[in-house]
Amino acid sequence: MTTTTAHMSTNAATLSTPSDREIRVERIFNAPRERVWKAMNDPALIAQWWGRGNKLVVEKHEPVRGGHWRYVEHANGEQHGFEGRYAEVTPPERVVRTFEWDGMPGHVILETATLEDLGDGRTKLVSVSLFMTTADRDGMLHSGMEGGMNESYRALDKVLASMK
Amino acid sequence: MVHYSTSLDSSFAALADPVRRDVLVRLARRDASISDLAGAFEMTLTGMKKHVQVLEDAGLVTTEKVGRVRWCRLGPRRLEKENEWIAKYQSMLEARYDRLGEFLERTRGEHP
């Protein structure tokens, strides 16, 4: 499956990577903000597009701060679960939530979707996805975990040497 | 001879295109011929050859001609698992927003 920017050139998404762990997508929809908000946040409507053409079951939908969400895509006899928690829900303009795929547990992405009313019946979606895994890892390395680990290994070396 | 000193730049360029990211995701599952890929992405053979060339220059894909068929597989500079996931996620995101755009067009007037 691929994006079809050619035949939708008027509304093609622009994609940029502000940092090596961030993906920013901007896209204009020919619909008022309330409609776009509803399509993105009403479970019956989400099921009609989120699965990219695959059957989608919205298993959990708690759009409040701290609430959970879980969608399961059914494709070719396989199931792919996606889930996370809401950090912010501000209708009709902003949703911040975490995103995790069952296939990559622990690789959490923080998604921020902002809807901007363009005032002419169109809406601009700005979606920023922040990959937290490497940032977390780098943070831990900088906080001296690496040094701590080396010390542990040195201690282990000593123990092993004394066991000879 | 491929020089990897510029590979970071070339792999960024290679990954900037959604079709090329999807080609990598597909090749991660199984090897494919250029015509398989062209068919899968509803693209001309020439168009797909160009994409594969960019991926090959970046070391992300290698190709080998067997008889009349040119086979593609993931190259020596395999994406680490996490980058592969990022590429996949990015493709999903774009596909999703395309679907949302189509949905909004299709249901124009149905929903307030």
Tab-separated table of C-alpha atoms in Angstrom:
chain	number	residue	atom	x	y	z
A	1	MET	CA	0.000	0.000	0.000
A	2	THR	CA	1.282	3.437	-0.796
A	3	THR	CA	0.167	7.012	-0.655
A	4	THR	CA	-1.478	8.413	-3.714
A	5	THR	CA	-0.141	11.902	-3.801
A	6	ALA	CA	-0.522	12.093	-7.592
A	7	HIS	CA	-4.299	12.133	-7.888
A	8	MET	CA	-4.752	14.127	-4.711
A	9	SER	CA	-2.130	16.708	-5.553
A	10	THR	CA	-4.285	19.569	-4.281
A	11	ASN	CA	-4.355	18.099	-0.791
A	12	ALA	CA	-1.072	16.240	-0.745
A	13	ALA	CA	0.427	15.837	2.681
A	14	THR	CA	3.691	17.611	3.304
A	15	LEU	CA	6.029	15.594	5.406
A	16	SER	CA	9.067	16.856	7.225
A	17	THR	CA	11.418	15.604	9.894
A	18	PRO	CA	12.189	18.531	12.231
A	19	SER	CA	14.562	16.283	14.163
A	20	ASP	CA	15.732	12.716	13.640
A	21	ARG	CA	13.079	11.496	16.085
A	22	GLU	CA	10.163	13.605	14.909
A	23	ILE	CA	7.841	13.299	11.957
A	24	ARG	CA	5.595	16.211	11.092
A	25	VAL	CA	2.771	15.829	8.597
A	26	GLU	CA	0.631	18.719	7.416
A	27	ARG	CA	-2.458	18.127	5.386
A	28	ILE	CA	-5.432	20.202	4.316
A	29	PHE	CA	-8.884	18.620	4.221
A	30	ASN	CA	-11.825	20.041	2.273
A	31	ALA	CA	-14.112	19.932	5.292
A	32	PRO	CA	-14.915	22.200	8.237
A	33	ARG	CA	-13.030	21.599	11.460
A	34	GLU	CA	-16.035	20.125	13.342
A	35	ARG	CA	-16.426	17.432	10.658
A	36	VAL	CA	-12.736	16.550	10.655
A	37	TRP	CA	-12.749	16.428	14.452
A	38	LYS	CA	-15.764	14.113	14.441
A	39	ALA	CA	-14.233	11.811	11.819
A	40	MET	CA	-11.076	11.541	13.933
A	41	ASN	CA	-12.771	11.089	17.298
A	42	ASP	CA	-16.111	9.303	16.810
A	43	PRO	CA	-15.441	5.548	17.067
A	44	ALA	CA	-18.026	4.648	14.390
A	45	LEU	CA	-16.355	7.067	11.978
A	46	ILE	CA	-12.782	6.148	12.966
A	47	ALA	CA	-13.577	2.562	11.963
A	48	GLN	CA	-14.290	3.748	8.435
A	49	TRP	CA	-10.871	5.158	7.559
A	50	TRP	CA	-8.234	4.446	10.234
A	51	GLY	CA	-7.640	0.869	9.074
A	52	ARG	CA	-6.419	2.037	5.650
A	53	GLY	CA	-9.016	-0.096	3.910
A	54	ASN	CA	-8.757	-2.986	6.382
A	55	LYS	CA	-11.476	-3.898	8.837
A	56	LEU	CA	-10.978	-1.965	12.044
A	57	VAL	CA	-12.416	-2.711	15.452
A	58	VAL	CA	-12.324	0.100	18.002
A	59	GLU	CA	-11.921	-1.934	21.191
A	60	LYS	CA	-11.335	0.921	23.569
A	61	HIS	CA	-12.208	4.576	23.236
A	62	GLU	CA	-11.872	6.832	26.290
A	63	PRO	CA	-11.053	10.285	24.892
A	64	VAL	CA	-10.234	12.029	28.163
A	65	ARG	CA	-6.887	12.751	29.780
A	66	GLY	CA	-5.561	9.445	31.102
A	67	GLY	CA	-8.109	7.420	29.087
A	68	HIS	CA	-7.113	4.451	26.958
A	69	TRP	CA	-7.625	3.737	23.275
A	70	ARG	CA	-7.138	0.503	21.383
A	71	TYR	CA	-7.825	-0.207	17.707
A	72	VAL	CA	-7.351	-3.593	16.035
A	73	GLU	CA	-6.824	-3.889	12.295
A	74	HIS	CA	-7.910	-7.156	10.677
A	75	ALA	CA	-6.013	-7.894	7.459
A	76	ASN	CA	-5.378	-11.178	5.609
A	77	GLY	CA	-6.407	-13.252	8.610
A	78	GLU	CA	-4.006	-11.352	10.849
A	79	GLN	CA	-4.727	-8.929	13.656
A	80	HIS	CA	-2.663	-5.847	14.373
A	81	GLY	CA	-3.383	-4.015	17.588
A	82	PHE	CA	-2.530	-0.372	18.227
A	83	GLU	CA	-3.090	1.359	21.522
A	84	GLY	CA	-2.147	4.091	23.918
A	85	ARG	CA	-3.414	6.682	26.356
A	86	TYR	CA	-4.709	10.175	25.944
A	87	ALA	CA	-2.621	12.989	27.399
A	88	GLU	CA	-4.836	15.822	26.181
A	89	VAL	CA	-8.219	16.067	24.435
A	90	THR	CA	-9.306	19.602	23.564
A	91	PRO	CA	-12.255	19.603	21.124
A	92	PRO	CA	-12.274	20.561	18.364
A	93	GLU	CA	-8.606	21.319	17.986
A	94	ARG	CA	-6.077	19.161	19.744
A	95	VAL	CA	-5.447	15.570	20.752
A	96	VAL	CA	-2.229	14.351	22.315
A	97	ARG	CA	-1.904	10.630	22.877
A	98	THR	CA	0.637	7.842	22.953
A	99	PHE	CA	0.763	5.254	20.209
A	100	GLU	CA	2.137	1.745	20.472
A	101	TRP	CA	1.911	-1.168	18.073
A	102	ASP	CA	1.594	-4.686	19.557
A	103	GLY	CA	4.440	-5.724	17.228
A	104	MET	CA	6.911	-3.231	18.743
A	105	PRO	CA	6.056	-3.105	22.430
A	106	GLY	CA	7.966	-0.459	24.325
A	107	HIS	CA	8.492	1.718	21.273
A	108	VAL	CA	6.157	4.494	22.304
A	109	ILE	CA	5.346	7.369	19.978
A	110	LEU	CA	3.771	10.574	21.280
A	111	GLU	CA	1.274	11.849	18.720
A	112	THR	CA	0.019	15.419	18.704
A	113	ALA	CA	-2.744	16.211	16.225
A	114	THR	CA	-3.807	19.827	15.861
A	115	LEU	CA	-6.718	20.981	13.692
A	116	GLU	CA	-6.609	24.522	12.370
A	117	ASP	CA	-9.763	26.163	10.967
A	118	LEU	CA	-8.667	27.850	7.742
A	119	GLY	CA	-11.843	29.949	7.711
A	120	ASP	CA	-12.877	28.901	4.192
A	121	GLY	CA	-14.517	25.578	5.014
A	122	ARG	CA	-11.181	23.793	4.972
A	123	THR	CA	-9.135	22.455	7.858
A	124	LYS	CA	-5.409	22.033	8.257
A	125	LEU	CA	-4.213	19.036	10.209
A	126	VAL	CA	-0.751	19.229	11.725
A	127	SER	CA	0.377	15.904	13.093
A	128	VAL	CA	3.633	15.592	14.988
A	129	SER	CA	4.924	12.175	16.018
A	130	LEU	CA	7.731	12.026	18.532
A	131	PHE	CA	9.606	8.751	18.825
A	132	MET	CA	10.554	8.383	22.442
A	133	THR	CA	12.582	5.186	22.472
A	134	THR	CA	15.937	6.511	21.308
A	135	ALA	CA	15.490	9.751	23.224
A	136	ASP	CA	14.901	7.711	26.353
A	137	ARG	CA	17.882	5.550	25.577
A	138	ASP	CA	20.142	8.555	24.915
A	139	GLY	CA	18.873	10.187	28.085
A	140	MET	CA	19.826	7.131	30.084
A	141	LEU	CA	23.269	6.972	28.481
A	142	HIS	CA	23.889	10.610	29.350
A	143	SER	CA	22.684	10.176	32.905
A	144	GLY	CA	25.590	7.845	33.540
A	145	MET	CA	23.922	4.489	33.141
A	146	GLU	CA	26.677	3.542	30.722
A	147	GLY	CA	29.292	4.303	33.365
A	148	GLY	CA	27.289	2.364	35.907
A	149	MET	CA	27.084	-0.607	33.579
A	150	ASN	CA	30.817	-0.555	32.902
A	151	GLU	CA	31.426	-0.551	36.638
A	152	SER	CA	29.136	-3.539	37.017
A	153	TYR	CA	31.006	-5.352	34.269
A	154	ARG	CA	34.336	-4.568	35.910
A	155	ALA	CA	32.986	-5.959	39.175
A	156	LEU	CA	31.767	-9.040	37.309
A	157	ASP	CA	35.203	-9.401	35.685
A	158	LYS	CA	36.761	-9.472	39.151
A	159	VAL	CA	34.339	-12.089	40.396
A	160	LEU	CA	34.925	-14.227	37.325
A	161	ALA	CA	38.687	-13.850	37.676
A	162	SER	CA	38.542	-14.929	41.330
A	163	MET	CA	36.603	-18.046	40.343
A	164	LYS	CA	39.377	-19.439	38.141
B	1	MET	CA	32.485	-0.120	-4.731
B	2	VAL	CA	30.085	1.670	-2.458
B	3	HIS	CA	31.347	4.400	-0.177
B	4	TYR	CA	29.444	4.581	3.070
B	5	SER	CA	30.815	7.909	4.245
B	6	THR	CA	27.915	9.677	2.540
B	7	SER	CA	25.473	6.918	3.328
B	8	LEU	CA	23.609	8.846	5.994
B	9	ASP	CA	22.679	11.585	3.536
B	10	SER	CA	21.791	9.129	0.827
B	11	SER	CA	19.687	6.991	3.130
B	12	PHE	CA	17.763	10.053	4.286
B	13	ALA	CA	17.123	10.954	0.645
B	14	ALA	CA	16.164	7.362	-0.056
B	15	LEU	CA	13.725	7.325	2.851
B	16	ALA	CA	12.169	10.694	2.020
B	17	ASP	CA	9.875	9.026	-0.510
B	18	PRO	CA	6.850	7.032	0.700
B	19	VAL	CA	7.090	4.535	-2.182
B	20	ARG	CA	10.710	3.777	-1.345
B	21	ARG	CA	9.876	3.316	2.328
B	22	ASP	CA	7.127	0.892	1.377
B	23	VAL	CA	9.487	-0.960	-0.971
B	24	LEU	CA	11.837	-1.512	1.988
B	25	VAL	CA	8.992	-2.689	4.205
B	26	ARG	CA	7.952	-5.131	1.466
B	27	LEU	CA	11.504	-6.386	0.868
B	28	ALA	CA	11.903	-6.931	4.603
B	29	ARG	CA	9.226	-9.600	4.222
B	30	ARG	CA	10.534	-11.236	1.054
B	31	ASP	CA	12.726	-10.625	-1.982
B	32	ALA	CA	10.949	-9.372	-5.078
B	33	SER	CA	11.648	-8.668	-8.735
B	34	ILE	CA	11.428	-5.130	-10.084
B	35	SER	CA	8.324	-6.079	-12.039
B	36	ASP	CA	6.716	-7.547	-8.869
B	37	LEU	CA	7.352	-4.217	-7.162
B	38	ALA	CA	6.143	-2.175	-10.140
B	39	GLY	CA	2.938	-4.236	-10.131
B	40	ALA	CA	2.441	-3.933	-6.389
B	41	PHE	CA	2.770	-0.166	-6.493
B	42	GLU	CA	0.872	0.249	-9.779
B	43	MET	CA	3.873	1.906	-11.326
B	44	THR	CA	5.748	1.639	-14.615
B	45	LEU	CA	8.841	-0.549	-14.761
B	46	THR	CA	10.953	2.523	-15.506
B	47	GLY	CA	9.518	4.402	-12.536
B	48	MET	CA	10.206	1.517	-10.166
B	49	LYS	CA	13.737	1.042	-11.577
B	50	LYS	CA	14.515	4.638	-10.611
B	51	HIS	CA	13.301	4.119	-7.040
B	52	VAL	CA	15.289	0.887	-6.721
B	53	GLN	CA	18.369	2.672	-8.093
B	54	VAL	CA	18.136	5.336	-5.352
B	55	LEU	CA	17.773	2.617	-2.694
B	56	GLU	CA	20.676	0.688	-4.205
B	57	ASP	CA	22.908	3.793	-4.242
B	58	ALA	CA	22.149	4.224	-0.544
B	59	GLY	CA	23.151	0.605	0.109
B	60	LEU	CA	19.656	-0.188	1.371
B	61	VAL	CA	18.872	-2.599	-1.458
B	62	THR	CA	20.955	-4.901	-3.638
B	63	THR	CA	19.853	-6.255	-6.984
B	64	GLU	CA	20.917	-9.270	-8.966
B	65	LYS	CA	19.961	-10.263	-12.480
B	66	VAL	CA	18.856	-13.889	-12.808
B	67	GLY	CA	18.035	-14.672	-16.423
B	68	ARG	CA	15.759	-11.891	-17.533
B	69	VAL	CA	14.582	-10.994	-14.066
B	70	ARG	CA	16.216	-8.449	-11.766
B	71	TRP	CA	15.726	-9.458	-8.130
B	72	CYS	CA	15.847	-7.030	-5.239
B	73	ARG	CA	16.629	-7.760	-1.633
B	74	LEU	CA	17.563	-5.675	1.382
B	75	GLY	CA	21.101	-4.394	1.044
B	76	PRO	CA	24.155	-4.433	3.266
B	77	ARG	CA	23.094	-1.261	5.031
B	78	ARG	CA	20.027	-2.800	6.538
B	79	LEU	CA	17.930	-0.432	8.499
B	80	GLU	CA	18.131	-1.193	12.147
B	81	LYS	CA	14.848	-2.511	13.458
B	82	GLU	CA	13.801	0.783	14.915
B	83	ASN	CA	14.380	2.747	11.720
B	84	GLU	CA	12.441	0.105	9.854
B	85	TRP	CA	9.575	0.683	12.263
B	86	ILE	CA	9.789	4.447	11.762
B	87	ALA	CA	9.593	3.958	7.986
B	88	LYS	CA	6.610	1.664	8.403
B	89	TYR	CA	4.881	4.019	10.812
B	90	GLN	CA	5.398	6.931	8.437
B	91	SER	CA	3.842	5.002	5.553
B	92	MET	CA	0.871	4.009	7.719
B	93	LEU	CA	0.372	7.594	8.822
B	94	GLU	CA	0.273	8.884	5.266
B	95	ALA	CA	-2.034	6.089	4.120
B	96	ARG	CA	-4.343	6.840	7.034
B	97	TYR	CA	-4.625	10.533	6.269
B	98	ASP	CA	-5.256	9.718	2.608
B	99	ARG	CA	-8.134	7.503	3.742
B	100	LEU	CA	-9.419	10.223	6.040
B	101	GLY	CA	-9.373	12.683	3.115
B	102	GLU	CA	-11.274	10.192	0.949
B	103	PHE	CA	-13.733	9.543	3.759
B	104	LEU	CA	-14.446	13.243	4.222
B	105	GLU	CA	-14.985	13.677	0.469
B	106	ARG	CA	-17.236	10.632	0.303
B	107	THR	CA	-19.406	11.669	3.251
B	108	ARG	CA	-19.677	15.320	2.297
B	109	GLY	CA	-23.138	16.479	3.396
B	110	GLU	CA	-23.850	13.337	5.427
B	111	HIS	CA	-22.290	14.517	8.651
B	112	PRO	CA	-22.810	17.980	10.060
